[in-house]
Coordinates of C-alpha atoms and ligand atoms in Angstrom, one line a residue:
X1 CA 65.1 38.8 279.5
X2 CA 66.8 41.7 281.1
X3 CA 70.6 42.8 281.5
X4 CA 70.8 43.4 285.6
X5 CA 72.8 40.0 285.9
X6 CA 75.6 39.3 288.8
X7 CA 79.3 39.7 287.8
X8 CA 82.2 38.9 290.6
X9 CA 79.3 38.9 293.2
X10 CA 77.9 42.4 292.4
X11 CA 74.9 43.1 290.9
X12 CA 75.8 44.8 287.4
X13 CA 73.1 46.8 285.1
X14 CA 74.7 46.2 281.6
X15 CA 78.9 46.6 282.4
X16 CA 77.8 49.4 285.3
X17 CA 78.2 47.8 288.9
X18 CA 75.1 49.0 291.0
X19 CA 77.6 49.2 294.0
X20 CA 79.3 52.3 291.6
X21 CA 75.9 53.5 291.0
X22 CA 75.4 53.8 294.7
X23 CA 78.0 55.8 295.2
X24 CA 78.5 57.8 293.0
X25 CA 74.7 58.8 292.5
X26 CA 73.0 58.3 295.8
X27 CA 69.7 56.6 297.1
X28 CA 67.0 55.7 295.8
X29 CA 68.3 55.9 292.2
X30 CA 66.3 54.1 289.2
X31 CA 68.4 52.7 287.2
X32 CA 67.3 51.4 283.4
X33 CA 69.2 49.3 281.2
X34 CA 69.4 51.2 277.2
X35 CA 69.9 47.0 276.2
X36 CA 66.9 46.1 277.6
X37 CA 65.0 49.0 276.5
X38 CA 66.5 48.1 272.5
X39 CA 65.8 44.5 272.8
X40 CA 62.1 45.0 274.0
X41 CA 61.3 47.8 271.5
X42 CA 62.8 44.9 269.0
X43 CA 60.9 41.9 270.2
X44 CA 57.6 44.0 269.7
X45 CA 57.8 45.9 266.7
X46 CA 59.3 42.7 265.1
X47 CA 56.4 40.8 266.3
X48 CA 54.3 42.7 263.5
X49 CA 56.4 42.7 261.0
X50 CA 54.9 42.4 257.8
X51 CA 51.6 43.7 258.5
X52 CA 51.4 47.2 258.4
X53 CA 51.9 48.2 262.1
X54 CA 52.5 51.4 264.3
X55 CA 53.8 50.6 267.7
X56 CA 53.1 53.8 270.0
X57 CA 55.3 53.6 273.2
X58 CA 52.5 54.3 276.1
X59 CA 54.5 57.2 277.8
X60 CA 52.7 57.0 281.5
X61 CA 54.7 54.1 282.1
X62 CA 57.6 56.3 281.9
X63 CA 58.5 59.9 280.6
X64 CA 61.8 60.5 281.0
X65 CA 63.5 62.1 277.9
X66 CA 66.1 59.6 277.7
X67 CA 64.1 56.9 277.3
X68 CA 61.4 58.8 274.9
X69 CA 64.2 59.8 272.7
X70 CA 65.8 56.4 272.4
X71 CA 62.0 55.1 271.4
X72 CA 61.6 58.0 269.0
X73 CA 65.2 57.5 267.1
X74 CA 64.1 53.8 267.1
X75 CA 60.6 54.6 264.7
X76 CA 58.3 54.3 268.2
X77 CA 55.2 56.4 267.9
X78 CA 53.5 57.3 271.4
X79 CA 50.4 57.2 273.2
X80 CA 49.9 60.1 275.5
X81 CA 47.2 60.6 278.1
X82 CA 47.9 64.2 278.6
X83 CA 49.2 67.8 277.0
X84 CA 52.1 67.1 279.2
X85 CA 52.7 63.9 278.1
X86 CA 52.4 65.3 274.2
X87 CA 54.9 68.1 275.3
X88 CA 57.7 65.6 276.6
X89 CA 57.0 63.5 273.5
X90 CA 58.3 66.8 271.4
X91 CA 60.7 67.7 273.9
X92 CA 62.3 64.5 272.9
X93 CA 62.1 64.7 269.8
X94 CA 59.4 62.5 268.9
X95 CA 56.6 62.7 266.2
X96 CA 53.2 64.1 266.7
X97 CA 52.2 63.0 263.6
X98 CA 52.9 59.1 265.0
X99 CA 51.1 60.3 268.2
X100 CA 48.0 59.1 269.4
X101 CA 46.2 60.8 272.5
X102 CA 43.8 58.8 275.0
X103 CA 42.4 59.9 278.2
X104 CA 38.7 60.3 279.6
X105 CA 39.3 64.0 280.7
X106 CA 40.6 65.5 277.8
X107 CA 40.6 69.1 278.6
X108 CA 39.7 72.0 275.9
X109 CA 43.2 73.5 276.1
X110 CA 44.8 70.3 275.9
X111 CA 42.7 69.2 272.4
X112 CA 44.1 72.7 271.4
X113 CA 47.3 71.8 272.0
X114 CA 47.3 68.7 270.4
X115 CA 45.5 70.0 267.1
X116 CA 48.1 72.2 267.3
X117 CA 50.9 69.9 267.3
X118 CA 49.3 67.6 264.4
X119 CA 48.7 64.4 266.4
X120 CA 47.9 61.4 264.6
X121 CA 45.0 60.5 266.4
X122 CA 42.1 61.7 268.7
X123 CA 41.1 58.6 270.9
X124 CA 37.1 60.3 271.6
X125 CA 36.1 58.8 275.2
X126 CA 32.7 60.2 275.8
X127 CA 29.6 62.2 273.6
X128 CA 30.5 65.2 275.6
X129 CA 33.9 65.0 274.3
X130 CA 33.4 64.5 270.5
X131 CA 31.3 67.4 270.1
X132 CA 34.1 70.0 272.0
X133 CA 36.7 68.4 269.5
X134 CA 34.4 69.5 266.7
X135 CA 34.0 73.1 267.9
X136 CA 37.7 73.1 268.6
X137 CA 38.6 72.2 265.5
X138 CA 36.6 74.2 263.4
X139 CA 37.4 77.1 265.6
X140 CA 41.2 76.2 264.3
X141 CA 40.2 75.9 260.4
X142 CA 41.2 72.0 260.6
X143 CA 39.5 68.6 260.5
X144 CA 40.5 66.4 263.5
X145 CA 41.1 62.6 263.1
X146 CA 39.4 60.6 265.9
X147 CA 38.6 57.1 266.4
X148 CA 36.1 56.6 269.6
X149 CA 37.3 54.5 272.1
X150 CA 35.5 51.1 273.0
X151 CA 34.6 49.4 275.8
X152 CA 34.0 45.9 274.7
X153 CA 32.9 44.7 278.1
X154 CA 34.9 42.2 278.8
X155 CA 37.0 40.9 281.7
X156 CA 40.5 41.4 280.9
X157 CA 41.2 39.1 284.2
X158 CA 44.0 41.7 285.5
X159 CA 43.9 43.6 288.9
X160 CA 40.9 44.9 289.3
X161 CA 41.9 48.2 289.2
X162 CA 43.7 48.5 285.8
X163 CA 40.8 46.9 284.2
X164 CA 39.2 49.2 281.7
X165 CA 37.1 47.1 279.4
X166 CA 34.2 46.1 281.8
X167 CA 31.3 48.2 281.3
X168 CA 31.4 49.5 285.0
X169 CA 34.7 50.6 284.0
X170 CA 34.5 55.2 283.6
X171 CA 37.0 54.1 279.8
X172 CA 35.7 54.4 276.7
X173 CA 32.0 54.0 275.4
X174 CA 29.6 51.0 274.9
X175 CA 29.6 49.5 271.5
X176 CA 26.0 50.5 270.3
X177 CA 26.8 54.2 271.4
X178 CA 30.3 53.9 269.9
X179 CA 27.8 53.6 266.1
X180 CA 25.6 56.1 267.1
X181 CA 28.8 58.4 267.7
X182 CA 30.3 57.6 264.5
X183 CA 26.4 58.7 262.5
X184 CA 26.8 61.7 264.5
X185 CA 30.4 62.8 263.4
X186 CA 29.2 62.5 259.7
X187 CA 27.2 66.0 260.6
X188 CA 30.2 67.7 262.1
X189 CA 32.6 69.3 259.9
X190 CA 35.8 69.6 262.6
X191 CA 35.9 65.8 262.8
X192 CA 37.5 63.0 260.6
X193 CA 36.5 59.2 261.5
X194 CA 40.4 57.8 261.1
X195 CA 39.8 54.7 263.4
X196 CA 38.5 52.7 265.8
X197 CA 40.3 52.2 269.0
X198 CA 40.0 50.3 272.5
X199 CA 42.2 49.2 275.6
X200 CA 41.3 46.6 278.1
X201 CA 43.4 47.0 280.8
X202 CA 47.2 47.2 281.9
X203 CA 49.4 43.4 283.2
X204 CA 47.5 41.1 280.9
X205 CA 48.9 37.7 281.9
X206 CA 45.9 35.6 279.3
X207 CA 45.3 36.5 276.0
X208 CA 41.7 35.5 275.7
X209 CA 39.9 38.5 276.9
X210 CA 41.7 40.2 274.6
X211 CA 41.4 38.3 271.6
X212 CA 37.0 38.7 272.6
X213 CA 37.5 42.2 272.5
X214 CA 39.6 43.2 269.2
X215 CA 37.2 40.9 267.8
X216 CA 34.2 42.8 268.7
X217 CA 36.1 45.8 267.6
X218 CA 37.5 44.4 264.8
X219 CA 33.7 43.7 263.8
X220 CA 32.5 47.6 264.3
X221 CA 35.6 48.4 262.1
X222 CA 33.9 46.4 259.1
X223 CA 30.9 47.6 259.2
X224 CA 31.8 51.5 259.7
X225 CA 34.0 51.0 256.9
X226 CA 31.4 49.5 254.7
X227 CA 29.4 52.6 255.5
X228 CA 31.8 54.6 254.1
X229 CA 33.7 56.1 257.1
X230 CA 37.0 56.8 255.9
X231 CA 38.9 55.1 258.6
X232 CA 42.5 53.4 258.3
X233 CA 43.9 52.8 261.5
X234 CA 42.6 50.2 264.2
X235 CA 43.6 50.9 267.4
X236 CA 43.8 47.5 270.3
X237 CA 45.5 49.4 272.8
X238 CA 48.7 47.8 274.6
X239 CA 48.1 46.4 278.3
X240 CA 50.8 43.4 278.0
X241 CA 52.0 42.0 281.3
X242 CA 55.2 41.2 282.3
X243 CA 56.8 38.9 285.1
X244 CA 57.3 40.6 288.7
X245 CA 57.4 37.7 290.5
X246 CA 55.8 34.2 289.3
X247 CA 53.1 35.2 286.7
X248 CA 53.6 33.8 283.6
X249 CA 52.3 36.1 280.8
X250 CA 52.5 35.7 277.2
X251 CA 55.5 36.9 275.0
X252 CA 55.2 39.4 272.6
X253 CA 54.8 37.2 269.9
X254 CA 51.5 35.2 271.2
X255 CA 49.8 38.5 271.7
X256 CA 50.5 39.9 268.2
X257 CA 49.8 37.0 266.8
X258 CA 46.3 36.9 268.4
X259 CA 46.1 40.5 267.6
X260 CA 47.2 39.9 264.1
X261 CA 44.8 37.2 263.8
X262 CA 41.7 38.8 265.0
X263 CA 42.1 41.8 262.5
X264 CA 43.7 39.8 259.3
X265 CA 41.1 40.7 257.1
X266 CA 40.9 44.3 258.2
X267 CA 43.1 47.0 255.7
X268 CA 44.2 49.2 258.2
X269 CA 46.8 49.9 260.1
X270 CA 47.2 48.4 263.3
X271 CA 48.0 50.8 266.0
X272 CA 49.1 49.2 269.3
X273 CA 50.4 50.7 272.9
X274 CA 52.5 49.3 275.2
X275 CA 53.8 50.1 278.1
X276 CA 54.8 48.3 280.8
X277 CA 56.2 45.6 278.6
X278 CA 58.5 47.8 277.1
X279 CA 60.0 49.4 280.2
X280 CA 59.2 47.3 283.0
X281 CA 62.2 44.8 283.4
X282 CA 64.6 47.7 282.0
X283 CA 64.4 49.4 285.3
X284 CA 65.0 48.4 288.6
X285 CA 64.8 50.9 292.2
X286 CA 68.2 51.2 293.7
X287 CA 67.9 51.9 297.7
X288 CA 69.8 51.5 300.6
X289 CA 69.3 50.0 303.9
X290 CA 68.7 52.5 306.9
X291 CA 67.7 50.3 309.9
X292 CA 67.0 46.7 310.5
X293 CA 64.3 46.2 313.9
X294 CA 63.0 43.1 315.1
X295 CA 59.5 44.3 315.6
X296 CA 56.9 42.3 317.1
X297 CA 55.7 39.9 315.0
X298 CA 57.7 40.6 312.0
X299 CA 61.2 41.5 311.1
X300 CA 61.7 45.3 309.2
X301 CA 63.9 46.4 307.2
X302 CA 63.7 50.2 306.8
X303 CA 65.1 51.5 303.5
X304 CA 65.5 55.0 301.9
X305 CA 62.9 54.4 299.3
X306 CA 59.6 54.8 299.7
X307 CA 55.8 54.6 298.7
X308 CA 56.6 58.0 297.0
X309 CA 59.5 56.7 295.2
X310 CA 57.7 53.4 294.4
X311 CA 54.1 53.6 294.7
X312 CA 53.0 50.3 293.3
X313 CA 52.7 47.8 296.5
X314 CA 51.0 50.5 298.1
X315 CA 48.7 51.0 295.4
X316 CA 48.2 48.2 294.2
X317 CA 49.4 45.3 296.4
X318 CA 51.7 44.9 293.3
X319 CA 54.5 42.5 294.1
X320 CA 58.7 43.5 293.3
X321 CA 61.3 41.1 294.1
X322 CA 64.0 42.5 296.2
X323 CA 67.5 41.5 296.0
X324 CA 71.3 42.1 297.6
X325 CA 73.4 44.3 295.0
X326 CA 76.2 42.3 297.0
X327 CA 75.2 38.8 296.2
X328 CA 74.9 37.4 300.1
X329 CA 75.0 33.5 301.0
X330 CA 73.9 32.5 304.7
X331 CA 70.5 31.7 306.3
X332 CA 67.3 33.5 305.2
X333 CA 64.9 35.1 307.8
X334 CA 61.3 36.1 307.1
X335 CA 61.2 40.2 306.6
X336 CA 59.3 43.0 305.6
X337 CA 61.3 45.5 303.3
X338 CA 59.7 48.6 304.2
X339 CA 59.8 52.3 303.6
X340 CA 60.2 55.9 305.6
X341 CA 57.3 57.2 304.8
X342 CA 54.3 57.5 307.8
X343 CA 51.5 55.6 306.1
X344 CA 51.4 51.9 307.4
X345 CA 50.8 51.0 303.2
X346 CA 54.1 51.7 302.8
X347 CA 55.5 48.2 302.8
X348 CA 57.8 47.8 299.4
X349 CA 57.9 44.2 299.9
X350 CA 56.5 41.9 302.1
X351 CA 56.9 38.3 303.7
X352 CA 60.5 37.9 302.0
X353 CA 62.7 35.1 303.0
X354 CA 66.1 36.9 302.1
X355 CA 69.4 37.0 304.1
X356 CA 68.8 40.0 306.5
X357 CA 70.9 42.6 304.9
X358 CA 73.5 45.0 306.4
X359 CA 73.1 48.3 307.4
X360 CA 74.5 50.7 305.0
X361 CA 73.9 48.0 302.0
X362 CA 72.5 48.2 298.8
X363 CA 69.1 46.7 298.2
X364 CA 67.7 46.6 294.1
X365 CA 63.7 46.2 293.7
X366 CA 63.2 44.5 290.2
X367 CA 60.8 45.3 287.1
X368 CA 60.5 48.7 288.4
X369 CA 61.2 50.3 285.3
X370 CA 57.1 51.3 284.7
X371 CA 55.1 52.9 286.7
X372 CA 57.9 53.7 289.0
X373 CA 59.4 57.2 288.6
X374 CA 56.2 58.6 286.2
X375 CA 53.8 57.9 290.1
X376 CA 56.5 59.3 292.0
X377 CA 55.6 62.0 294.6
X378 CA 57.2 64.5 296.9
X379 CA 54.7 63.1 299.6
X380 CA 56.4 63.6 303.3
X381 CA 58.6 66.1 302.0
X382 CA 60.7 63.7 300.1
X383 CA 62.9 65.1 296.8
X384 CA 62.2 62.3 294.0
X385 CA 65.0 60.0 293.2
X386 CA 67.6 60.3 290.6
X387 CA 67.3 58.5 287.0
X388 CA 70.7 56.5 285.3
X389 CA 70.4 55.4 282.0
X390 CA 73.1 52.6 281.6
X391 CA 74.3 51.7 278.2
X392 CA 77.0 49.1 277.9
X393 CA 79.7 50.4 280.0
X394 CA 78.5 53.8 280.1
X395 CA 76.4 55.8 282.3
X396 CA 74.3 59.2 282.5
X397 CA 72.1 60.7 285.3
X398 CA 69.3 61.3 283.0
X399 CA 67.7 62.9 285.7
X400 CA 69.1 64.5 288.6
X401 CA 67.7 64.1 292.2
X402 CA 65.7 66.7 293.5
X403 CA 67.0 69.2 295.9
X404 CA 65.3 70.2 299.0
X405 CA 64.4 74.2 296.8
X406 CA 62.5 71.8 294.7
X407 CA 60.4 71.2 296.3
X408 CA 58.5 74.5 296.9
X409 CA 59.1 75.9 293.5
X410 CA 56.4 78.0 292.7
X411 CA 54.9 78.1 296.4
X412 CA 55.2 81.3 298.5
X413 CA 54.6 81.6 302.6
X414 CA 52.0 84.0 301.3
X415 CA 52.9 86.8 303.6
Ligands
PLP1 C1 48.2 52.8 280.1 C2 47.7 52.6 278.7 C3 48.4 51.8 277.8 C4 49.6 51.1 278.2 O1 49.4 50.0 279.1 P1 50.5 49.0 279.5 O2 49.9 48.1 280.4 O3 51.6 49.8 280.1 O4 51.0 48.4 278.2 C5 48.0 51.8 276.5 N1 46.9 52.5 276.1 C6 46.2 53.2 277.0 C7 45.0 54.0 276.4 C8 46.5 53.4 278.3 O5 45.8 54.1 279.1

């Protein structure tokens, strides 16, 4: 369900024609619907209602302000991965105190920050780690809640690489170590056990792994409770896939309930992190055509977008559909949809059967609203695109393109 729909043959985000978009603000432009964004944020948190849930907006899938201060005024929490992360979070308006903060690499000055700030939660990745929060934290006079991040070894079935719950995975630590760690924080007076927390991996189209792993987690919970750690708040991570192209993941209504199921007997909170399924379909990559060449074996289509704007194929082989803002009838021809940028990965979207565009005209690459603009890059010398947040009728450059100065800000020639 998303609201980039066709209206007098003209692709329309909301009542904002893209056409107008590409105008007015120039390619490549994201471009997010706020209704999209509302009636996600509702489908999930409405999911748990009834059991005592907090549902922390994953930021990495994407930072901007605008979007981070809709989730905030809407009761999100947030799951950052970084102090920069923690800092847009504020910037925006959004509450530490409903903040949880992940990541393997954690560095000293970013757990000071965050202790700092009051975050709601410490999600502990490694020994190593656990024991520089202590000394951070009694260094600052406070206690810091932490819950130690799993790995439940199990096969979350995704793309292998955003899989994080297989023990060759670097996330999180092995259940039997995950105790051990838990005995050891009862000797160090910086640290607070608050919860227990894991996160299998990112595009879940099946619900089983998942289910295995909150269970196993679910299980540690009980019996750290029933040792008398203080606990309260279970975090399963988020990792819920979405629909680029013909997957056919779960709503968000199957996974809570599985997730509500698994953990029905545990009194705590539940604290779960989505991304992707939040933002994803919200956003799509608006880009225009440069050059059309017959090539050798294939047909291209060269476009002003790029790897750098859009690094998912490259990265990933991830799949976006591409479509005509101008809504074209006539005969389709196979064609690659590719990018400027010298690096033979940088295909946007390949093997496409469309009606070979114009030059000059407006292409939109779908359920590009995550992991989009937050793995952008100025790679090739390239200015990152603009942002537009649409709402209704209405729209805002949320961000503005880069200029050319931007991008040596802070460099010198060093002579
Ligand atoms: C990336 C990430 C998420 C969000 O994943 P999605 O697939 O976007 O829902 C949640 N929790 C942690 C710890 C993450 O690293």
């Amino acid at each position: 369900m998303d609201h980039f729909h066709y209206r007098r043959g003209m692709l329309h985000a909301e009542g904002v024609s893209l056409a107008t978009l590409g105008t007015e603000v120039g390619t490549p432009t994201y471009v997010y619907a706020e209704a999209t964004l509302r009636r996600h944020w509702e489908v999930v948190s409405h999911a748990f209602a009834g059991r005592p849930t907090l549902v922390c907006y994953s930021v990495k899938a994407n930072s901007n302000l605008a979007l981070l201060s809709r989730f905030a005024e809407w009761g999100a929490g947030f799951d950052v991965v970084s102090g920069g992360e923690l800092a847009r979070v504020e910037r925006a308006g959004g509450q530490p105190r409903r903040t949880v903060f992940a990541g393997v690499g954690k560095t000293k000055r970013e757990l000071q920050q965050a202790l700092g700030s009051g975050v709601l939660l410490f999600n502990v990745e490694s020994a190593e780690e656990l024991e520089l929060l202590d000394q951070v934290a009694r260094a600052a006079g406070v206690r810091a809640p932490f819950a130690i991040r799993v790995n439940p070894d199990v096969d979350a079935r995704t793309h292998r690489s955003i899989s994080t719950g297989l023990k060759t995975s670097k996330f999180g630590v092995p259940l039997a170590e995950a105790r051990a760690l838990y005995q050891r924080s009862r000797q160090l007076r910086g640290l607070l056990a608050k919860g227990v927390d894991c996160h299998i991996g990112s595009q879940l189209t099946r619900v089983g792994p998942l289910a295995q792993a909150v269970r196993r987690v679910a299980a540690l919970y009980r019996q750290l409770a029933a040792e008398g750690h203080p606990l309260g708040l279970l975090d399963v991570g988020g990792g819920l896939g979405i629909r680029y192209r013909s997957e056919a993941p779960p709503g968000p209504e199957a996974w809570a309930k599985v997730l509500r199921a698994a953990t029905a007997d545990i009194a705590a909170t539940l604290v779960v992190e989505p991304g992707r399924v939040l933002v994803g379909n919200a956003g799509v990559l608006l880009t225009r055509v440069l050059y059309r060449k017959p090539g050798h074996a294939r047909r291209f289509v060269v476009v002003d977008a790029g790897m750098n704007d859009l690094l998912r194929p490259a990265l990933y082989g991830a799949e976006h559909e591409v479509v005509s803002v101008r809504q074209r009838r006539g005969r389709r021809v196979l064609l690659d949809v590719v990018g400027p940028v010298c690096e033979s990965t940088d295909t946007l979207a390949a093997g496409r059967h469309l009606v070979l565009p114009l030059q000059g005209e407006l292409l939109a690459i779908r359920t590009a609203g995550a992991y989009g603009m937050s793995m952008a890059s100025n790679y090739n010398g390239r200015p990152r695109p603009a942002e537009v947040l649409v709402s209704g009728r209405r729209w805002q450059v949320v961000r503005t393109r880069e200029t050319l100065r931007d991008l040596w800000r802070g460099e010198s020639t060093g002579r």
